[in-house]
Amino acid sequence: MPADIQEVLFTQEEMAHRIMALARSIVRDYAGKDVVVVGVLKGAFIFMSDLTRAIAEEGMPSVQIDFVRAASYGAASVSSGNVSVDMCGEPEGRWAGRHVLLVEDIIDSGNTLKRLVGAVEACGAESVRVVAMLDKKGRRQVNFEADYVGFEIPDQFIVGMGLDFNETYRCLPYVAALKPEAYGGKH
Ligand code: 5GP
Ligand code: MG
């Protein structure tokens, strides 16, 4: 384990198990619908990859895949509250009349997803739902609830399963808390 890691919160096996359960709920809820799964780069890439393969295994192999970028955190680990949304080159009408499932790594203040859901709704989507791998409910600055959540967690700085600290540790195959001294104790 890297020296900056304080503890493993969820192992690879625990994540796989939870992701399979999320996929089952999603497949049940969207039965018969035309779904486009939209991942929020970069952080959601591992969760999205695991989740969409689980969704296919659970009987819904026809989902389509898109990405958006939302940047609210710079090199410092603090949310600015100013979220910019980038549709990664998709044409404006791409999600009109479609059922959009946004996939996010973690919810903190809620600003990113509130903005993103608004942006996708403005594209004329038939429905917009959110699945988040992790949720720090205690950190909300705006009212926001995801439709599906992997695990609710306390206020710690998380890395692994796509989540980074200054672009490192994204590829750790588990969810871990960073030592507060590694990031200065403030986020
Ligand atoms: P929000 O807009 O909800 O405050 O922030 C959401 C974004 O902040 C997430 O997509 C993620 O990029 C980043 N973020 C929030 N908490 C953490 C964390 O504990 N670790 C990492 N690596 N990123 C986080
Ligand atoms: Mg993110």
mmCIF file of C-alpha atoms in Angstrom, residues 21-98:
data_model
loop_
_atom_site.group_PDB
_atom_site.id
_atom_site.type_symbol
_atom_site.label_atom_id
_atom_site.label_comp_id
_atom_site.label_asym_id
_atom_site.label_seq_id
_atom_site.Cartn_x
_atom_site.Cartn_y
_atom_site.Cartn_z
ATOM 1 C CA ALA A 21 -26.033 -4.796 -6.652
ATOM 2 C CA LEU A 22 -26.207 -1.280 -8.135
ATOM 3 C CA ALA A 23 -26.274 -2.774 -11.648
ATOM 4 C CA ARG A 24 -29.175 -5.040 -10.679
ATOM 5 C CA SER A 25 -31.224 -2.056 -9.411
ATOM 6 C CA ILE A 26 -30.415 -0.023 -12.513
ATOM 7 C CA VAL A 27 -31.332 -2.834 -14.931
ATOM 8 C CA ARG A 28 -34.600 -3.419 -13.047
ATOM 9 C CA ASP A 29 -35.510 0.306 -13.016
ATOM 10 C CA TYR A 30 -34.686 0.935 -16.696
ATOM 11 C CA ALA A 31 -36.178 -2.250 -18.159
ATOM 12 C CA GLY A 32 -37.163 -1.707 -21.787
ATOM 13 C CA LYS A 33 -35.716 1.830 -21.957
ATOM 14 C CA ASP A 34 -33.119 3.387 -24.257
ATOM 15 C CA VAL A 35 -30.349 4.399 -21.846
ATOM 16 C CA VAL A 36 -27.218 6.453 -22.352
ATOM 17 C CA VAL A 37 -24.678 6.215 -19.547
ATOM 18 C CA VAL A 38 -22.678 9.434 -19.209
ATOM 19 C CA GLY A 39 -19.468 9.274 -17.171
ATOM 20 C CA VAL A 40 -17.950 12.314 -15.506
ATOM 21 C CA LEU A 41 -14.247 12.423 -16.386
ATOM 22 C CA LYS A 42 -11.760 11.669 -15.170
ATOM 23 C CA GLY A 43 -12.728 10.319 -11.762
ATOM 24 C CA ALA A 44 -15.629 8.098 -12.804
ATOM 25 C CA PHE A 45 -13.701 6.047 -15.368
ATOM 26 C CA ILE A 46 -13.034 2.940 -13.274
ATOM 27 C CA PHE A 47 -16.448 2.866 -11.580
ATOM 28 C CA MET A 48 -18.120 3.447 -14.955
ATOM 29 C CA SER A 49 -16.140 0.621 -16.536
ATOM 30 C CA ASP A 50 -17.057 -1.825 -13.750
ATOM 31 C CA LEU A 51 -20.674 -0.654 -13.560
ATOM 32 C CA THR A 52 -21.423 -0.785 -17.286
ATOM 33 C CA ARG A 53 -19.951 -4.281 -17.602
ATOM 34 C CA ALA A 54 -22.086 -5.348 -14.625
ATOM 35 C CA ILE A 55 -25.128 -3.759 -16.313
ATOM 36 C CA ALA A 56 -24.400 -5.750 -19.482
ATOM 37 C CA GLU A 57 -23.995 -8.943 -17.445
ATOM 38 C CA GLU A 58 -27.306 -8.254 -15.705
ATOM 39 C CA GLY A 59 -29.097 -8.255 -19.061
ATOM 40 C CA MET A 60 -28.922 -4.717 -20.483
ATOM 41 C CA PRO A 61 -26.012 -4.858 -22.975
ATOM 42 C CA SER A 62 -27.474 -2.165 -25.250
ATOM 43 C CA VAL A 63 -26.604 0.909 -23.152
ATOM 44 C CA GLN A 64 -24.594 3.586 -24.925
ATOM 45 C CA ILE A 65 -21.589 5.364 -23.414
ATOM 46 C CA ASP A 66 -20.700 9.076 -23.421
ATOM 47 C CA PHE A 67 -18.523 11.304 -21.264
ATOM 48 C CA VAL A 68 -18.606 14.802 -19.866
ATOM 49 C CA ARG A 69 -15.953 16.752 -18.043
ATOM 50 C CA ALA A 70 -16.662 18.856 -15.028
ATOM 51 C CA ALA A 71 -13.822 20.640 -13.329
ATOM 52 C CA SER A 72 -14.292 22.184 -9.924
ATOM 53 C CA TYR A 73 -11.072 21.146 -8.212
ATOM 54 C CA GLY A 74 -7.631 22.362 -9.273
ATOM 55 C CA ALA A 75 -4.369 21.046 -7.894
ATOM 56 C CA ALA A 76 -5.643 22.075 -4.474
ATOM 57 C CA SER A 77 -8.287 19.761 -3.010
ATOM 58 C CA VAL A 78 -10.953 22.428 -2.490
ATOM 59 C CA SER A 79 -14.178 22.919 -4.450
ATOM 60 C CA SER A 80 -14.538 26.378 -5.937
ATOM 61 C CA GLY A 81 -18.309 26.089 -6.315
ATOM 62 C CA ASN A 82 -17.695 27.192 -9.914
ATOM 63 C CA VAL A 83 -18.189 24.125 -12.046
ATOM 64 C CA SER A 84 -17.500 24.139 -15.777
ATOM 65 C CA VAL A 85 -19.250 21.568 -17.976
ATOM 66 C CA ASP A 86 -17.726 20.198 -21.200
ATOM 67 C CA MET A 87 -19.741 17.759 -23.382
ATOM 68 C CA CYS A 88 -16.538 16.192 -24.775
ATOM 69 C CA GLY A 89 -17.464 16.988 -28.363
ATOM 70 C CA GLU A 90 -20.917 15.399 -28.374
ATOM 71 C CA PRO A 91 -23.408 17.319 -30.562
ATOM 72 C CA GLU A 92 -25.958 19.385 -28.651
ATOM 73 C CA GLY A 93 -28.947 17.196 -29.548
ATOM 74 C CA ARG A 94 -27.201 13.982 -28.469
ATOM 75 C CA TRP A 95 -29.263 13.378 -25.312
ATOM 76 C CA ALA A 96 -32.598 14.842 -26.455
ATOM 77 C CA GLY A 97 -35.434 12.424 -25.679
ATOM 78 C CA ARG A 98 -33.023 9.904 -24.098
#
